[in-house]
């Protein structure tokens, strides 16, 4: 079955750009039937939807983060990525990637999550 | 785009049924049949329990059921078990191709 795995630096300095990659295995990211999402969760807090991308490159972002977020897809590597600029301590969180069916409303499956800490 | 409102905690005894509410607005929960529910054990990724308000993915126990009335969606867990003692989140499509999550509910099995 499809599996997702996040990867990237676990420590980012304030004002810099956070970059994460989600690698999809067991299926093609180009299948056309799914959106590919990023979701984050600060320690001890709730989930926040960051945004999503369709294999064509079409993106949708959380309005509260839109000015700082870029999501890209690399179909040749079966990966999609997240860039979050001008980070502060408030961006410290576990970042998850997740698949969303084109016709259904659920996020499934999810990656295991990657902890990113913003600190100097 | 404000988070959907869930009770901070709900508790019940083994074998009982409990219901978790998820309140939004006519711009999210009330406007679309695109509500989903997730179970999250500590240190692990959320697991999809319910999608499209009341549909269950294959492999999810039929003890979990979802419904919606107006701007409030609900998750009911019947036959409460020890393993149900954890966190639950709702999510809803909120228009303009965006999503919003609920504040989260801690379920305690007494």
Coordinates of C-alpha atoms in Angstrom, one line a residue:
Chain A
X1 CA 0.0 0.0 0.0
X2 CA 1.0 3.6 -0.3
X3 CA 3.4 5.0 2.3
X4 CA 4.6 8.5 2.9
X5 CA 7.9 9.6 4.6
X6 CA 8.9 13.1 5.6
X7 CA 12.5 14.1 5.6
X8 CA 14.5 17.3 6.2
X9 CA 16.5 19.3 8.7
X10 CA 15.3 19.0 12.3
X11 CA 16.6 22.4 13.3
X12 CA 16.1 25.7 11.5
X13 CA 17.2 29.2 12.6
X14 CA 14.7 32.0 13.1
X15 CA 14.0 34.1 9.9
X16 CA 15.3 31.2 7.7
X17 CA 13.3 28.9 5.5
X18 CA 12.1 25.5 6.6
X19 CA 12.3 22.9 3.9
X20 CA 10.8 19.4 4.1
X21 CA 10.3 16.6 1.5
X22 CA 7.7 13.9 1.4
X23 CA 8.6 10.7 -0.5
X24 CA 5.7 8.6 -1.7
X25 CA 6.3 4.8 -2.1
X26 CA 4.0 2.0 -3.2
X27 CA 2.1 4.2 -5.7
X28 CA 2.6 7.0 -8.2
X29 CA 2.2 10.6 -7.1
X30 CA 1.1 11.3 -10.7
X31 CA -1.9 9.0 -10.6
X32 CA -4.2 12.0 -10.9
X33 CA -6.6 10.8 -8.2
X34 CA -5.1 12.5 -5.2
X35 CA -4.1 15.7 -3.6
X36 CA -0.9 15.7 -1.5
X37 CA -1.1 17.7 1.7
X38 CA 1.0 19.2 4.5
X39 CA -0.3 19.4 8.1
X40 CA 1.5 20.4 11.2
X41 CA 1.1 20.0 15.0
X42 CA 2.9 22.0 17.7
X43 CA 3.8 20.0 20.7
X44 CA 0.7 19.4 22.9
X45 CA -1.5 21.3 20.5
X46 CA -3.9 20.6 17.7
X47 CA -3.6 20.0 14.0
X48 CA -3.2 22.8 11.4
X49 CA -3.7 22.3 7.7
X50 CA -0.9 24.0 5.8
X51 CA -1.8 23.3 2.1
X52 CA -1.9 20.9 -0.7
X53 CA -0.7 20.3 -4.3
X54 CA -2.2 18.4 -7.2
X55 CA 0.3 16.5 -9.6
X56 CA -0.3 19.2 -12.2
X57 CA 1.2 21.7 -9.8
X58 CA -2.0 23.4 -8.7
X59 CA -1.7 24.5 -5.1
X60 CA -4.1 25.6 -2.3
X61 CA -2.8 27.2 1.0
X62 CA -4.1 28.0 4.4
X63 CA -4.9 31.8 4.2
X64 CA -3.0 32.4 7.5
X65 CA 0.2 30.9 6.1
X66 CA -0.2 31.7 2.4
X67 CA 2.3 34.5 2.3
X68 CA 5.1 32.3 3.6
X69 CA 4.3 28.8 2.1
X70 CA 5.3 27.1 -1.1
X71 CA 4.4 23.5 -2.0
X72 CA 6.1 21.9 -5.0
X73 CA 5.9 18.5 -6.6
X74 CA 8.6 16.5 -8.3
X75 CA 6.9 13.7 -10.2
X76 CA 10.1 12.3 -11.5
X77 CA 11.2 11.6 -7.9
X78 CA 7.7 10.8 -6.6
X79 CA 8.1 13.5 -4.0
X80 CA 6.5 16.7 -3.0
X81 CA 7.9 19.4 -0.8
X82 CA 7.2 22.2 1.7
X83 CA 9.0 25.5 2.1
X84 CA 8.0 27.9 4.9
X85 CA 9.9 31.2 4.9
X86 CA 10.7 33.6 7.7
X87 CA 10.2 31.1 10.4
X88 CA 9.8 31.9 14.1
X89 CA 9.6 29.7 17.3
X90 CA 5.8 29.5 16.6
X91 CA 6.6 27.3 13.6
X92 CA 8.2 24.7 15.8
X93 CA 6.0 21.6 15.2
X94 CA 5.7 18.1 13.9
X95 CA 5.1 18.3 10.2
X96 CA 3.1 15.6 8.5
X97 CA 2.5 14.9 4.9
X98 CA -0.8 13.1 3.9
X99 CA -2.7 12.0 0.9
X100 CA -6.3 13.2 0.1
X101 CA -8.5 11.4 -2.3
X102 CA -9.8 13.6 -5.1
X103 CA -13.5 12.6 -4.4
X104 CA -13.4 12.0 -0.6
X105 CA -12.7 14.4 2.3
X106 CA -10.3 12.3 4.4
X107 CA -6.5 12.5 4.8
X108 CA -5.2 9.0 4.5
X109 CA -2.5 7.7 4.8
X110 CA -0.2 10.0 6.8
X111 CA 3.6 10.0 7.1
X112 CA 5.1 9.4 10.5
X113 CA 5.8 13.0 11.0
X114 CA 9.0 15.1 11.2
X115 CA 9.8 17.3 14.1
X116 CA 11.2 20.7 13.1
X117 CA 12.5 23.0 15.8
X118 CA 13.1 26.7 15.2
X119 CA 15.9 28.0 17.4
X120 CA 19.1 29.9 17.1
Chain B
X1 CA -10.6 30.6 9.2
X2 CA -11.1 29.6 12.8
X3 CA -10.5 26.2 14.3
X4 CA -13.7 24.1 14.7
X5 CA -14.8 23.8 18.3
X6 CA -14.6 20.4 20.1
X7 CA -15.0 19.7 23.9
X8 CA -11.6 19.5 25.5
X9 CA -12.4 16.2 27.1
X10 CA -15.1 13.5 27.1
X11 CA -15.1 10.4 29.4
X12 CA -17.0 7.1 29.7
X13 CA -16.8 3.7 31.2
X14 CA -15.9 0.6 29.2
X15 CA -18.8 -0.7 27.2
X16 CA -20.6 2.7 27.2
X17 CA -21.1 5.0 24.2
X18 CA -19.8 8.5 24.0
X19 CA -20.3 11.3 21.5
X20 CA -17.8 14.0 20.5
X21 CA -19.1 17.2 19.0
X22 CA -17.4 19.4 16.4
X23 CA -19.0 22.8 15.9
X24 CA -18.3 25.1 13.0
X25 CA -20.2 27.5 10.8
X26 CA -22.2 27.5 7.6
X27 CA -19.0 28.2 5.8
X28 CA -17.4 24.9 6.8
X29 CA -19.2 22.1 8.7
X30 CA -22.7 23.3 7.8
X31 CA -22.0 24.1 4.2
X32 CA -20.4 20.8 3.0
X33 CA -20.7 17.1 3.6
X34 CA -16.9 16.9 3.9
X35 CA -16.3 16.3 7.6
X36 CA -13.7 13.7 8.7
X37 CA -12.5 12.4 12.0
X38 CA -9.1 11.2 13.2
X39 CA -7.8 9.2 16.2
X40 CA -4.3 10.0 17.4
X41 CA -2.3 8.0 19.9
X42 CA 0.6 9.8 21.6
X43 CA 3.7 10.0 19.4
X44 CA 2.0 8.7 16.3
X45 CA 0.3 10.1 13.2
X46 CA -3.4 10.6 13.1
X47 CA -5.5 7.8 11.8
X48 CA -8.6 8.4 9.6
X49 CA -11.8 7.0 11.2
X50 CA -14.6 8.7 9.3
X51 CA -14.8 10.7 6.1
X52 CA -17.6 12.5 4.2
X53 CA -19.5 12.9 7.6
X54 CA -20.4 9.2 8.0
X55 CA -18.3 6.9 5.8
X56 CA -15.9 4.4 7.4
X57 CA -12.7 3.4 5.6
X58 CA -12.1 -0.3 5.3
X59 CA -10.6 -1.7 8.4
X60 CA -12.1 0.8 10.8
X61 CA -14.3 -0.7 13.5
X62 CA -18.0 -0.2 13.1
X63 CA -18.0 1.0 16.7
X64 CA -17.1 4.4 15.2
X65 CA -19.9 6.4 13.5
X66 CA -20.3 9.9 12.3
X67 CA -23.2 12.3 11.7
X68 CA -24.0 15.9 11.2
X69 CA -26.8 18.3 12.0
X70 CA -26.6 21.9 10.9
X71 CA -23.2 23.4 11.8
X72 CA -22.3 20.6 14.2
X73 CA -20.8 17.2 13.3
X74 CA -20.5 14.3 15.8
X75 CA -18.4 11.2 16.3
X76 CA -19.9 8.4 18.4
X77 CA -17.8 5.7 19.9
X78 CA -19.9 2.7 21.0
X79 CA -18.7 -0.2 23.2
X80 CA -15.9 2.0 24.6
X81 CA -12.6 0.1 25.0
X82 CA -9.4 0.9 26.8
X83 CA -7.6 1.5 23.5
X84 CA -10.1 4.3 22.7
X85 CA -8.4 6.4 25.5
X86 CA -6.6 9.0 23.3
X87 CA -7.1 12.1 21.3
X88 CA -9.6 12.8 18.5
X89 CA -9.8 15.5 15.9
X90 CA -12.4 16.6 13.4
X91 CA -11.7 18.3 10.1
X92 CA -13.9 20.1 7.5
X93 CA -13.6 21.5 4.1
X94 CA -14.0 25.2 4.5
X95 CA -14.5 26.4 1.0
X96 CA -12.1 28.0 -1.5
X97 CA -10.1 24.7 -1.5
X98 CA -9.0 24.9 2.1
X99 CA -9.5 22.7 5.2
X100 CA -9.8 23.4 8.9
X101 CA -9.3 21.1 11.9
X102 CA -11.0 21.0 15.2
X103 CA -9.4 21.9 18.6
X104 CA -9.2 18.2 19.6
X105 CA -10.8 16.1 22.3
X106 CA -9.2 13.9 24.9
X107 CA -11.3 10.8 25.5
X108 CA -10.7 9.1 28.8
X109 CA -11.9 5.6 29.5
X110 CA -12.7 5.4 33.2

